[in-house]
PDB file of C-alpha atoms in Angstrom:
ATOM      1  CA  MET V 275      83.638  66.640  38.402  1.00  0.00           C
ATOM      2  CA  GLY V 276      83.703  68.869  41.968  1.00  0.00           C
ATOM      3  CA  ASP V 277      83.435  72.514  41.553  1.00  0.00           C
ATOM      4  CA  LYS V 278      86.924  73.402  43.076  1.00  0.00           C
ATOM      5  CA  GLU V 279      89.964  73.727  40.929  1.00  0.00           C
ATOM      6  CA  THR V 280      92.916  72.634  43.233  1.00  0.00           C
ATOM      7  CA  GLU V 281      96.455  73.749  41.294  1.00  0.00           C
ATOM      8  CA  GLY V 282      99.730  73.307  42.555  1.00  0.00           C
ATOM      9  CA  GLY V 283     102.150  70.298  43.344  1.00  0.00           C
ATOM     10  CA  ALA V 284     102.237  66.782  41.120  1.00  0.00           C
ATOM     11  CA  THR V 285     102.106  63.743  42.723  1.00  0.00           C
ATOM     12  CA  ARG V 286     102.370  60.570  40.353  1.00  0.00           C
ATOM     13  CA  GLU V 287      98.578  60.060  41.373  1.00  0.00           C
ATOM     14  CA  GLU V 288      97.736  63.275  40.013  1.00  0.00           C
ATOM     15  CA  ILE V 289      99.063  62.778  36.977  1.00  0.00           C
ATOM     16  CA  VAL V 290      97.691  59.721  36.194  1.00  0.00           C
ATOM     17  CA  GLN V 291      94.354  61.393  37.006  1.00  0.00           C
ATOM     18  CA  ARG V 292      94.864  64.018  34.554  1.00  0.00           C
ATOM     19  CA  VAL V 293      96.447  61.496  32.263  1.00  0.00           C
ATOM     20  CA  GLU V 294      92.945  59.579  32.690  1.00  0.00           C
ATOM     21  CA  LEU V 295      91.126  62.395  32.399  1.00  0.00           C
ATOM     22  CA  MET V 296      92.599  63.726  29.228  1.00  0.00           C
ATOM     23  CA  GLU V 297      91.399  60.440  27.338  1.00  0.00           C
ATOM     24  CA  SER V 298      88.111  60.206  28.949  1.00  0.00           C
ATOM     25  CA  MET V 299      87.255  63.894  27.223  1.00  0.00           C
ATOM     26  CA  ILE V 300      89.292  63.556  24.215  1.00  0.00           C
ATOM     27  CA  ALA V 301      87.216  59.758  23.679  1.00  0.00           C
ATOM     28  CA  GLU V 302      83.941  62.487  24.388  1.00  0.00           C
ATOM     29  CA  GLY V 303      85.061  65.490  21.842  1.00  0.00           C
ATOM     30  CA  ARG V 304      85.522  62.710  19.349  1.00  0.00           C
ATOM     31  CA  ARG V 305      82.060  60.701  19.286  1.00  0.00           C
ATOM     32  CA  PHE V 306      80.987  64.339  19.269  1.00  0.00           C
ATOM     33  CA  THR V 307      82.299  64.969  15.985  1.00  0.00           C
ATOM     34  CA  MET V 308      79.859  64.747  12.745  1.00  0.00           C
ATOM     35  CA  ARG V 309      79.915  61.730  10.759  1.00  0.00           C
ATOM     36  CA  CYS V 310      79.199  61.596   7.472  1.00  0.00           C
ATOM     37  CA  GLY V 311      80.015  57.668   6.109  1.00  0.00           C
ATOM     38  CA  TRP V 312      76.914  55.951   6.637  1.00  0.00           C
ATOM     39  CA  ILE V 313      75.549  58.670   3.831  1.00  0.00           C
ATOM     40  CA  PHE V 314      77.764  57.343   1.280  1.00  0.00           C
ATOM     41  CA  VAL V 315      76.916  53.644   2.058  1.00  0.00           C
ATOM     42  CA  LEU V 316      73.006  55.526   2.179  1.00  0.00           C
ATOM     43  CA  TRP V 317      73.240  56.564  -1.463  1.00  0.00           C
ATOM     44  CA  GLY V 318      74.984  53.748  -2.680  1.00  0.00           C
ATOM     45  CA  VAL V 319      72.181  51.116  -1.348  1.00  0.00           C
ATOM     46  CA  VAL V 320      69.199  53.843  -2.577  1.00  0.00           C
ATOM     47  CA  ASP V 321      71.096  53.655  -6.197  1.00  0.00           C
ATOM     48  CA  LEU V 322      71.403  50.207  -6.282  1.00  0.00           C
ATOM     49  CA  ALA V 323      67.784  49.765  -4.814  1.00  0.00           C
ATOM     50  CA  ALA V 324      66.685  51.737  -7.710  1.00  0.00           C
ATOM     51  CA  MET V 325      69.173  50.149 -10.533  1.00  0.00           C
ATOM     52  CA  SER V 326      67.794  46.933  -9.280  1.00  0.00           C
ATOM     53  CA  TRP V 327      64.245  47.836  -9.217  1.00  0.00           C
ATOM     54  CA  ARG V 328      64.092  48.330 -12.884  1.00  0.00           C
ATOM     55  CA  TYR V 329      66.729  45.198 -13.601  1.00  0.00           C
ATOM     56  CA  TYR V 330      64.475  42.276 -11.859  1.00  0.00           C
ATOM     57  CA  GLN V 331      61.037  44.414 -12.374  1.00  0.00           C
ATOM     58  CA  PRO V 332      60.970  45.691 -16.332  1.00  0.00           C
ATOM     59  CA  ASN V 333      57.161  45.195 -16.446  1.00  0.00           C
ATOM     60  CA  SER V 334      56.437  46.963 -13.584  1.00  0.00           C
ATOM     61  CA  LEU V 335      54.012  49.248 -13.758  1.00  0.00           C
ATOM     62  CA  TRP V 336      56.354  51.802 -12.234  1.00  0.00           C
ATOM     63  CA  VAL V 337      59.547  51.115 -13.599  1.00  0.00           C
ATOM     64  CA  GLY V 338      61.386  53.732 -16.176  1.00  0.00           C
ATOM     65  CA  GLU V 339      59.075  56.522 -14.750  1.00  0.00           C
ATOM     66  CA  TRP V 340      58.525  55.994 -11.029  1.00  0.00           C
ATOM     67  CA  ALA V 341      62.010  53.710  -9.866  1.00  0.00           C
ATOM     68  CA  TRP V 342      64.823  56.403  -9.560  1.00  0.00           C
ATOM     69  CA  PRO V 343      62.477  59.293  -8.388  1.00  0.00           C
ATOM     70  CA  ILE V 344      60.869  57.585  -5.458  1.00  0.00           C
ATOM     71  CA  CYS V 345      64.218  56.127  -4.472  1.00  0.00           C
ATOM     72  CA  LEU V 346      66.280  59.517  -4.511  1.00  0.00           C
ATOM     73  CA  ALA V 347      63.159  61.305  -3.096  1.00  0.00           C
ATOM     74  CA  ALA V 348      63.819  57.936   0.070  1.00  0.00           C
ATOM     75  CA  GLY V 349      67.099  59.210   0.064  1.00  0.00           C
ATOM     76  CA  VAL V 350      66.802  63.019   0.665  1.00  0.00           C
ATOM     77  CA  VAL V 351      64.477  62.192   3.122  1.00  0.00           C
ATOM     78  CA  LEU V 352      66.413  59.560   5.034  1.00  0.00           C
ATOM     79  CA  THR V 353      69.173  61.802   4.737  1.00  0.00           C
ATOM     80  CA  PHE V 354      67.846  64.915   6.460  1.00  0.00           C
ATOM     81  CA  LEU V 355      66.391  62.326   9.048  1.00  0.00           C
ATOM     82  CA  GLY V 356      69.344  60.768   9.703  1.00  0.00           C
ATOM     83  CA  ARG V 357      70.862  64.422   9.953  1.00  0.00           C
ATOM     84  CA  ALA V 358      68.518  65.415  12.126  1.00  0.00           C
ATOM     85  CA  LEU V 359      68.575  62.634  14.589  1.00  0.00           C
ATOM     86  CA  GLN V 360      72.920  63.012  14.248  1.00  0.00           C
ATOM     87  CA  GLY V 361      72.248  66.839  15.272  1.00  0.00           C
ATOM     88  CA  ARG V 362      69.955  66.156  17.854  1.00  0.00           C
ATOM     89  CA  GLN V 363      72.644  63.467  19.923  1.00  0.00           C
ATOM     90  CA  GLN V 364      75.599  65.578  19.084  1.00  0.00           C
ATOM     91  CA  GLY V 365      74.761  69.042  19.520  1.00  0.00           C
ATOM     92  CA  CYS V 366      77.158  71.035  17.549  1.00  0.00           C
ATOM     93  CA  SER V 367      80.932  71.107  16.180  1.00  0.00           C
ATOM     94  CA  LYS V 368      81.220  72.026  13.034  1.00  0.00           C
ATOM     95  CA  GLY V 369      84.501  73.035  12.084  1.00  0.00           C
ATOM     96  CA  LEU V 370      85.795  75.026   8.960  1.00  0.00           C
ATOM     97  CA  ARG V 371      86.417  72.583   6.938  1.00  0.00           C
ATOM     98  CA  TRP V 372      83.530  70.790   7.985  1.00  0.00           C
ATOM     99  CA  ARG V 373      81.433  73.754   6.903  1.00  0.00           C
ATOM    100  CA  SER V 374      83.073  73.807   3.329  1.00  0.00           C
ATOM    101  CA  VAL V 375      82.846  69.756   2.559  1.00  0.00           C
ATOM    102  CA  GLU V 376      78.962  69.847   3.699  1.00  0.00           C
ATOM    103  CA  ALA V 377      78.876  73.307   1.089  1.00  0.00           C
ATOM    104  CA  VAL V 378      79.875  71.012  -1.355  1.00  0.00           C
ATOM    105  CA  TRP V 379      78.408  67.880  -0.600  1.00  0.00           C
ATOM    106  CA  GLY V 380      75.189  70.470  -0.433  1.00  0.00           C
ATOM    107  CA  MET V 381      75.910  72.511  -3.781  1.00  0.00           C
ATOM    108  CA  MET V 382      76.139  69.129  -5.490  1.00  0.00           C
ATOM    109  CA  GLY V 383      73.098  67.632  -4.133  1.00  0.00           C
ATOM    110  CA  ILE V 384      71.178  70.862  -5.571  1.00  0.00           C
ATOM    111  CA  THR V 385      72.872  70.950  -8.955  1.00  0.00           C
ATOM    112  CA  LEU V 386      71.923  67.159  -9.422  1.00  0.00           C
ATOM    113  CA  ALA V 387      68.557  67.574  -8.397  1.00  0.00           C
ATOM    114  CA  ILE V 388      68.265  70.241 -11.193  1.00  0.00           C
ATOM    115  CA  TYR V 389      69.949  68.517 -13.753  1.00  0.00           C
ATOM    116  CA  ILE V 390      68.017  64.838 -13.034  1.00  0.00           C
ATOM    117  CA  THR V 391      64.694  67.153 -13.271  1.00  0.00           C
ATOM    118  CA  GLY V 392      64.975  68.700 -15.791  1.00  0.00           C
ATOM    119  CA  ALA V 393      66.843  65.572 -18.080  1.00  0.00           C
ATOM    120  CA  MET V 394      63.528  63.341 -16.129  1.00  0.00           C
ATOM    121  CA  VAL V 395      60.893  66.316 -17.778  1.00  0.00           C
ATOM    122  CA  ARG V 396      62.596  66.040 -20.935  1.00  0.00           C
ATOM    123  CA  HIS V 397      62.738  62.049 -20.812  1.00  0.00           C
ATOM    124  CA  LEU V 398      66.565  62.732 -21.653  1.00  0.00           C
ATOM    125  CA  THR V 399      67.935  60.196 -19.439  1.00  0.00           C
ATOM    126  CA  TRP V 400      68.320  57.129 -21.933  1.00  0.00           C
ATOM    127  CA  GLN V 401      71.581  59.249 -23.223  1.00  0.00           C
ATOM    128  CA  TYR V 402      75.188  58.252 -22.182  1.00  0.00           C
ATOM    129  CA  SER V 403      76.522  61.944 -21.639  1.00  0.00           C
ATOM    130  CA  TYR V 404      73.459  62.431 -19.131  1.00  0.00           C
ATOM    131  CA  ILE V 405      75.024  59.489 -17.258  1.00  0.00           C
ATOM    132  CA  ALA V 406      78.421  60.459 -18.168  1.00  0.00           C
ATOM    133  CA  ALA V 407      77.795  64.054 -16.946  1.00  0.00           C
ATOM    134  CA  LEU V 408      76.403  62.824 -13.820  1.00  0.00           C
ATOM    135  CA  LEU V 409      78.996  60.190 -12.667  1.00  0.00           C
ATOM    136  CA  ILE V 410      81.503  63.501 -13.545  1.00  0.00           C
ATOM    137  CA  ILE V 411      79.550  65.897 -11.288  1.00  0.00           C
ATOM    138  CA  ILE V 412      79.539  63.111  -8.289  1.00  0.00           C
ATOM    139  CA  GLY V 413      83.504  62.691  -8.808  1.00  0.00           C
ATOM    140  CA  MET V 414      84.350  66.370  -9.119  1.00  0.00           C
ATOM    141  CA  ALA V 415      81.995  66.593  -5.375  1.00  0.00           C
ATOM    142  CA  HIS V 416      84.603  64.150  -4.160  1.00  0.00           C
ATOM    143  CA  GLY V 417      87.479  65.810  -5.780  1.00  0.00           C
ATOM    144  CA  ILE V 418      86.830  69.138  -4.431  1.00  0.00           C
ATOM    145  CA  SER V 419      86.310  67.396  -1.046  1.00  0.00           C
ATOM    146  CA  ALA V 420      89.740  65.472  -1.146  1.00  0.00           C
ATOM    147  CA  VAL V 421      91.468  68.688  -1.094  1.00  0.00           C
ATOM    148  CA  ILE V 422      90.190  70.224   1.147  1.00  0.00           C
ATOM    149  CA  LEU V 423      90.086  67.335   3.911  1.00  0.00           C
ATOM    150  CA  ARG V 424      93.663  66.366   2.140  1.00  0.00           C
ATOM    151  CA  TRP V 425      92.357  63.224   1.707  1.00  0.00           C
ATOM    152  CA  ARG V 426      94.241  60.368  -0.647  1.00  0.00           C
ATOM    153  CA  VAL V 427      91.481  57.867  -0.848  1.00  0.00           C
ATOM    154  CA  GLN V 428      88.873  60.187  -1.393  1.00  0.00           C
ATOM    155  CA  GLY V 429      90.598  61.039  -4.488  1.00  0.00           C
ATOM    156  CA  VAL V 430      91.368  58.180  -5.610  1.00  0.00           C
ATOM    157  CA  VAL V 431      87.194  57.623  -5.142  1.00  0.00           C
ATOM    158  CA  ALA V 432      87.194  61.069  -7.199  1.00  0.00           C
ATOM    159  CA  ALA V 433      89.111  58.964 -10.068  1.00  0.00           C
ATOM    160  CA  ILE V 434      87.342  56.165 -10.064  1.00  0.00           C
ATOM    161  CA  TRP V 435      84.229  58.665 -10.233  1.00  0.00           C
ATOM    162  CA  TRP V 436      85.488  60.045 -13.250  1.00  0.00           C
ATOM    163  CA  GLY V 437      86.490  57.086 -14.987  1.00  0.00           C
ATOM    164  CA  GLY V 438      83.551  55.833 -14.742  1.00  0.00           C
ATOM    165  CA  GLY V 439      82.516  59.229 -16.681  1.00  0.00           C
ATOM    166  CA  ILE V 440      84.780  58.718 -19.342  1.00  0.00           C
ATOM    167  CA  ALA V 441      83.828  54.974 -20.205  1.00  0.00           C
ATOM    168  CA  ALA V 442      79.892  55.808 -20.058  1.00  0.00           C
ATOM    169  CA  PHE V 443      80.946  57.985 -23.171  1.00  0.00           C
ATOM    170  CA  CYS V 444      82.249  55.253 -24.313  1.00  0.00           C
ATOM    171  CA  VAL V 445      80.481  52.258 -24.128  1.00  0.00           C
ATOM    172  CA  ARG V 446      77.243  51.123 -26.879  1.00  0.00           C
ATOM    173  CA  SER V 447      74.961  49.313 -24.504  1.00  0.00           C
ATOM    174  CA  ASN V 448      72.851  49.799 -21.906  1.00  0.00           C
ATOM    175  CA  GLY V 449      74.309  46.620 -19.870  1.00  0.00           C
ATOM    176  CA  GLY V 450      77.680  48.316 -20.457  1.00  0.00           C
ATOM    177  CA  VAL V 451      76.171  51.574 -18.733  1.00  0.00           C
ATOM    178  CA  GLU V 452      74.153  49.764 -16.149  1.00  0.00           C
ATOM    179  CA  ARG V 453      77.590  47.540 -15.237  1.00  0.00           C
ATOM    180  CA  ILE V 454      79.692  51.390 -14.769  1.00  0.00           C
ATOM    181  CA  MET V 455      76.951  52.400 -12.557  1.00  0.00           C
ATOM    182  CA  PHE V 456      76.627  49.055 -10.686  1.00  0.00           C
ATOM    183  CA  LEU V 457      80.554  49.355 -10.199  1.00  0.00           C
ATOM    184  CA  GLU V 458      80.720  53.002  -9.358  1.00  0.00           C
ATOM    185  CA  MET V 459      77.909  52.410  -6.378  1.00  0.00           C
ATOM    186  CA  VAL V 460      79.671  49.459  -4.982  1.00  0.00           C
ATOM    187  CA  PHE V 461      83.121  51.269  -5.091  1.00  0.00           C
ATOM    188  CA  GLY V 462      82.820  55.027  -4.989  1.00  0.00           C
ATOM    189  CA  MET V 463      79.966  54.909  -2.857  1.00  0.00           C
ATOM    190  CA  ILE V 464      79.095  51.703  -1.069  1.00  0.00           C
ATOM    191  CA  LEU V 465      83.437  50.828   0.205  1.00  0.00           C
ATOM    192  CA  PHE V 466      83.922  54.265   0.691  1.00  0.00           C
ATOM    193  CA  GLY V 467      81.454  55.122   3.123  1.00  0.00           C
ATOM    194  CA  LEU V 468      82.125  51.902   4.937  1.00  0.00           C
ATOM    195  CA  TYR V 469      86.031  52.531   4.953  1.00  0.00           C
ATOM    196  CA  ALA V 470      85.105  56.423   6.308  1.00  0.00           C
ATOM    197  CA  VAL V 471      82.351  54.840   8.800  1.00  0.00           C
ATOM    198  CA  VAL V 472      85.412  52.289  10.281  1.00  0.00           C
ATOM    199  CA  LEU V 473      87.521  55.621  10.229  1.00  0.00           C
ATOM    200  CA  GLU V 474      85.069  57.592  12.376  1.00  0.00           C
ATOM    201  CA  ARG V 475      84.601  55.260  14.666  1.00  0.00           C
ATOM    202  CA  MET V 476      88.366  54.460  15.454  1.00  0.00           C
ATOM    203  CA  GLY V 477      88.115  58.600  15.855  1.00  0.00           C
ATOM    204  CA  ARG V 478      89.855  59.372  12.862  1.00  0.00           C
ATOM    205  CA  GLY V 479      87.429  60.998  10.708  1.00  0.00           C
ATOM    206  CA  ARG V 480      88.896  63.483   8.152  1.00  0.00           C
ATOM    207  CA  ALA V 481      86.042  65.998   8.219  1.00  0.00           C
ATOM    208  CA  ASN V 482      86.775  66.538  11.965  1.00  0.00           C
ATOM    209  CA  GLU V 483      90.366  67.252  11.908  1.00  0.00           C
ATOM    210  CA  ASN V 484      91.375  70.476  12.489  1.00  0.00           C
ATOM    211  CA  VAL V 485      92.326  73.319  10.217  1.00  0.00           C
TER     212      VAL V 485
ATOM    213  CA  MET E 281     124.385  81.324  30.461  1.00  0.00           C
ATOM    214  CA  ARG E 282     123.047  80.006  27.163  1.00  0.00           C
ATOM    215  CA  TRP E 283     120.416  77.857  28.370  1.00  0.00           C
ATOM    216  CA  PHE E 284     118.933  80.714  30.093  1.00  0.00           C
ATOM    217  CA  TRP E 285     118.532  83.597  27.316  1.00  0.00           C
ATOM    218  CA  SER E 286     117.401  80.616  24.934  1.00  0.00           C
ATOM    219  CA  GLY E 287     114.488  79.506  27.680  1.00  0.00           C
ATOM    220  CA  TRP E 288     114.155  83.219  27.939  1.00  0.00           C
ATOM    221  CA  ALA E 289     113.925  84.386  24.718  1.00  0.00           C
ATOM    222  CA  ALA E 290     111.030  81.517  24.077  1.00  0.00           C
ATOM    223  CA  GLY E 291     108.732  83.064  27.239  1.00  0.00           C
ATOM    224  CA  GLU E 292     109.298  79.351  28.532  1.00  0.00           C
ATOM    225  CA  PRO E 293     109.986  78.498  32.688  1.00  0.00           C
ATOM    226  CA  MET E 294     113.977  78.251  33.442  1.00  0.00           C
ATOM    227  CA  LYS E 295     114.647  74.810  33.529  1.00  0.00           C
ATOM    228  CA  THR E 296     118.460  72.918  33.990  1.00  0.00           C
ATOM    229  CA  SER E 297     118.691  69.018  32.647  1.00  0.00           C
ATOM    230  CA  ASP E 298     117.740  68.291  36.522  1.00  0.00           C
ATOM    231  CA  GLN E 299     115.252  70.333  37.322  1.00  0.00           C
ATOM    232  CA  LEU E 300     111.306  68.657  36.673  1.00  0.00           C
ATOM    233  CA  PRO E 301     109.282  70.726  33.612  1.00  0.00           C
ATOM    234  CA  GLU E 302     106.329  72.851  35.111  1.00  0.00           C
ATOM    235  CA  LEU E 303     103.083  72.221  34.508  1.00  0.00           C
ATOM    236  CA  ASP E 304     100.949  75.146  33.294  1.00  0.00           C
ATOM    237  CA  PRO E 305      98.565  75.956  35.919  1.00  0.00           C
ATOM    238  CA  VAL E 306      95.874  77.511  33.222  1.00  0.00           C
ATOM    239  CA  ILE E 307      95.570  73.758  31.872  1.00  0.00           C
ATOM    240  CA  HIS E 308      96.307  71.650  35.263  1.00  0.00           C
ATOM    241  CA  GLY E 309      93.321  72.590  36.963  1.00  0.00           C
ATOM    242  CA  LYS E 310      91.240  69.819  36.615  1.00  0.00           C
ATOM    243  CA  LEU E 311      88.459  71.393  35.396  1.00  0.00           C
ATOM    244  CA  ARG E 312      90.214  73.122  32.701  1.00  0.00           C
ATOM    245  CA  LEU E 313      91.906  70.213  31.588  1.00  0.00           C
ATOM    246  CA  ALA E 314      88.544  68.479  30.935  1.00  0.00           C
ATOM    247  CA  LEU E 315      87.345  71.800  28.691  1.00  0.00           C
ATOM    248  CA  LEU E 316      90.246  72.286  26.616  1.00  0.00           C
ATOM    249  CA  SER E 317      90.503  68.324  25.659  1.00  0.00           C
ATOM    250  CA  LEU E 318      87.032  68.213  24.898  1.00  0.00           C
ATOM    251  CA  LEU E 319      87.359  70.806  22.421  1.00  0.00           C
ATOM    252  CA  LEU E 320      90.867  69.835  21.213  1.00  0.00           C
ATOM    253  CA  ALA E 321      88.740  66.357  20.158  1.00  0.00           C
ATOM    254  CA  ALA E 322      85.600  68.529  18.953  1.00  0.00           C
ATOM    255  CA  ASN E 323      87.329  71.561  17.626  1.00  0.00           C
ATOM    256  CA  GLU E 324      84.351  73.993  18.671  1.00  0.00           C
ATOM    257  CA  ALA E 325      81.463  72.942  21.124  1.00  0.00           C
ATOM    258  CA  ASP E 326      78.505  75.009  22.865  1.00  0.00           C
ATOM    259  CA  PHE E 327      78.541  75.835  26.248  1.00  0.00           C
ATOM    260  CA  THR E 328      75.348  73.394  27.476  1.00  0.00           C
ATOM    261  CA  TRP E 329      77.363  70.591  25.674  1.00  0.00           C
ATOM    262  CA  LEU E 330      80.837  71.309  27.557  1.00  0.00           C
ATOM    263  CA  ARG E 331      78.623  71.475  30.728  1.00  0.00           C
ATOM    264  CA  LYS E 332      76.756  68.821  30.500  1.00  0.00           C
ATOM    265  CA  LYS E 333      79.926  66.277  29.384  1.00  0.00           C
ATOM    266  CA  THR E 334      81.853  67.866  32.074  1.00  0.00           C
ATOM    267  CA  GLY E 335      79.076  67.332  34.938  1.00  0.00           C
ATOM    268  CA  ALA E 336      80.318  70.838  36.313  1.00  0.00           C
ATOM    269  CA  SER E 337      78.030  73.204  37.101  1.00  0.00           C
ATOM    270  CA  ASP E 338      76.684  76.673  34.939  1.00  0.00           C
ATOM    271  CA  GLY E 339      78.710  79.232  37.175  1.00  0.00           C
ATOM    272  CA  ASN E 340      82.080  77.145  37.245  1.00  0.00           C
ATOM    273  CA  VAL E 341      82.363  76.298  33.986  1.00  0.00           C
ATOM    274  CA  SER E 342      81.973  79.887  32.813  1.00  0.00           C
ATOM    275  CA  VAL E 343      84.591  80.930  35.465  1.00  0.00           C
ATOM    276  CA  GLN E 344      87.100  77.985  33.936  1.00  0.00           C
ATOM    277  CA  MET E 345      86.211  78.959  30.248  1.00  0.00           C
ATOM    278  CA  VAL E 346      86.812  82.879  31.315  1.00  0.00           C
ATOM    279  CA  LYS E 347      90.480  82.088  32.546  1.00  0.00           C
ATOM    280  CA  LEU E 348      91.283  79.808  29.342  1.00  0.00           C
ATOM    281  CA  GLU E 349      89.904  82.767  27.387  1.00  0.00           C
ATOM    282  CA  GLU E 350      92.130  85.177  29.211  1.00  0.00           C
ATOM    283  CA  ALA E 351      95.282  82.993  28.872  1.00  0.00           C
ATOM    284  CA  GLY E 352      93.969  82.449  24.806  1.00  0.00           C
ATOM    285  CA  TYR E 353      93.559  79.226  24.853  1.00  0.00           C
ATOM    286  CA  VAL E 354      90.198  79.454  23.447  1.00  0.00           C
ATOM    287  CA  ALA E 355      88.169  81.701  21.448  1.00  0.00           C
ATOM    288  CA  MET E 356      84.715  82.679  22.678  1.00  0.00           C
ATOM    289  CA  GLU E 357      81.906  83.364  20.042  1.00  0.00           C
ATOM    290  CA  LYS E 358      78.020  84.400  20.823  1.00  0.00           C
ATOM    291  CA  ARG E 359      75.097  84.107  18.440  1.00  0.00           C
ATOM    292  CA  PHE E 360      71.991  83.150  17.735  1.00  0.00           C
ATOM    293  CA  VAL E 361      70.359  79.873  16.728  1.00  0.00           C
ATOM    294  CA  GLY E 362      66.602  80.480  15.240  1.00  0.00           C
ATOM    295  CA  ARG E 363      65.851  83.162  18.621  1.00  0.00           C
ATOM    296  CA  LYS E 364      68.026  81.150  21.020  1.00  0.00           C
ATOM    297  CA  PRO E 365      71.502  82.349  21.603  1.00  0.00           C
ATOM    298  CA  GLN E 366      73.973  80.521  22.035  1.00  0.00           C
ATOM    299  CA  THR E 367      77.573  80.096  23.240  1.00  0.00           C
ATOM    300  CA  LEU E 368      80.537  78.586  21.154  1.00  0.00           C
ATOM    301  CA  TYR E 369      83.912  77.841  22.531  1.00  0.00           C
ATOM    302  CA  ARG E 370      86.366  76.961  19.611  1.00  0.00           C
ATOM    303  CA  ILE E 371      90.319  76.042  20.789  1.00  0.00           C
ATOM    304  CA  THR E 372      92.750  78.490  19.490  1.00  0.00           C
ATOM    305  CA  PRO E 373      96.002  77.700  17.945  1.00  0.00           C
ATOM    306  CA  ARG E 374      97.630  78.689  20.935  1.00  0.00           C
ATOM    307  CA  GLY E 375      95.827  76.351  23.406  1.00  0.00           C
ATOM    308  CA  ARG E 376      96.823  73.952  21.158  1.00  0.00           C
ATOM    309  CA  LYS E 377     100.197  74.325  21.792  1.00  0.00           C
ATOM    310  CA  ALA E 378     100.188  74.670  25.572  1.00  0.00           C
ATOM    311  CA  LEU E 379      97.832  71.539  25.849  1.00  0.00           C
ATOM    312  CA  ALA E 380     100.891  69.816  23.512  1.00  0.00           C
ATOM    313  CA  LYS E 381     103.364  71.260  25.854  1.00  0.00           C
ATOM    314  CA  TYR E 382     101.435  70.067  29.232  1.00  0.00           C
ATOM    315  CA  VAL E 383     101.038  66.294  28.025  1.00  0.00           C
ATOM    316  CA  ASP E 384     104.975  66.522  26.874  1.00  0.00           C
ATOM    317  CA  ALA E 385     105.313  67.728  30.298  1.00  0.00           C
ATOM    318  CA  LEU E 386     102.965  64.819  32.075  1.00  0.00           C
ATOM    319  CA  ARG E 387     105.163  62.613  30.041  1.00  0.00           C
ATOM    320  CA  ILE E 388     108.474  63.385  31.587  1.00  0.00           C
ATOM    321  CA  LEU E 389     106.856  63.820  35.179  1.00  0.00           C
ATOM    322  CA  LEU E 390     105.751  60.174  34.908  1.00  0.00           C
ATOM    323  CA  GLY E 391     109.061  58.979  33.433  1.00  0.00           C
ATOM    324  CA  LYS E 392     110.740  60.513  36.361  1.00  0.00           C
ATOM    325  CA  ALA E 393     107.947  59.530  39.379  1.00  0.00           C
ATOM    326  CA  LEU E 394     108.411  55.736  37.510  1.00  0.00           C
TER     327      LEU E 394
END
């Protein structure tokens, strides 16, 4: 782009040029905005990995005590790494909405870390109410995020998590809880994350819309 | 006379049905249009990124941003990230409105030219 600015009468070529310039710059700007769909996919995969580990390796030395902590720690590390890479590539662009959503999910992460650690230390993770509370807290984060972003799809996802929480209170077997968890991970995390990724690639990510 | 008063009251340039719309001279500048378009999509961006994306010089970006700021189309915020100073620009609602109006004008002009 030249250093000298010209203003004045607009020819057809000039107008077309301006339109093309706007289109390319808007596309650049969209590429720059923050993307978060991949985080849902990552956490869905991490949680499914932990569940599979427990399910397929019931006699492994690591089962029970370490499958979840190791997978969750890996999830945290990968999330931070991904965000750091994203930040380096994209510079900084955080609207009020994005910052609000980030705060909700950040605080939810800390809440769950405290909750899960406490339950593990006290060996209470076998309780159905522990799973139910876990699902309801995640549903709450989705719900708040849906209100901030005015995003009905995420509202539906929040309802799926809350529904899972209620179902976890009602089941009477470990198999039932595992099925609920599996469905939540697939529908509430992976599929929702993929949907968000597709929207973001189309330049329609909700967190980047303006306040 | 009604067209005159309605246009005048809204602070818009006078125009009759035969007249072509006027392009906002603040936005029409190539670099300013590029900067405003980038901010429209990104909402908020720092000076270095804007300079990199437009490929313009420090001085030119700075001068054009001042013009946009004076027109009330962008807002500037200076802050520190760690120990590094950072100049952050944000498109204002007025800037958004002006750009939308500019696009409408382009559309009309393009329609007339075709």
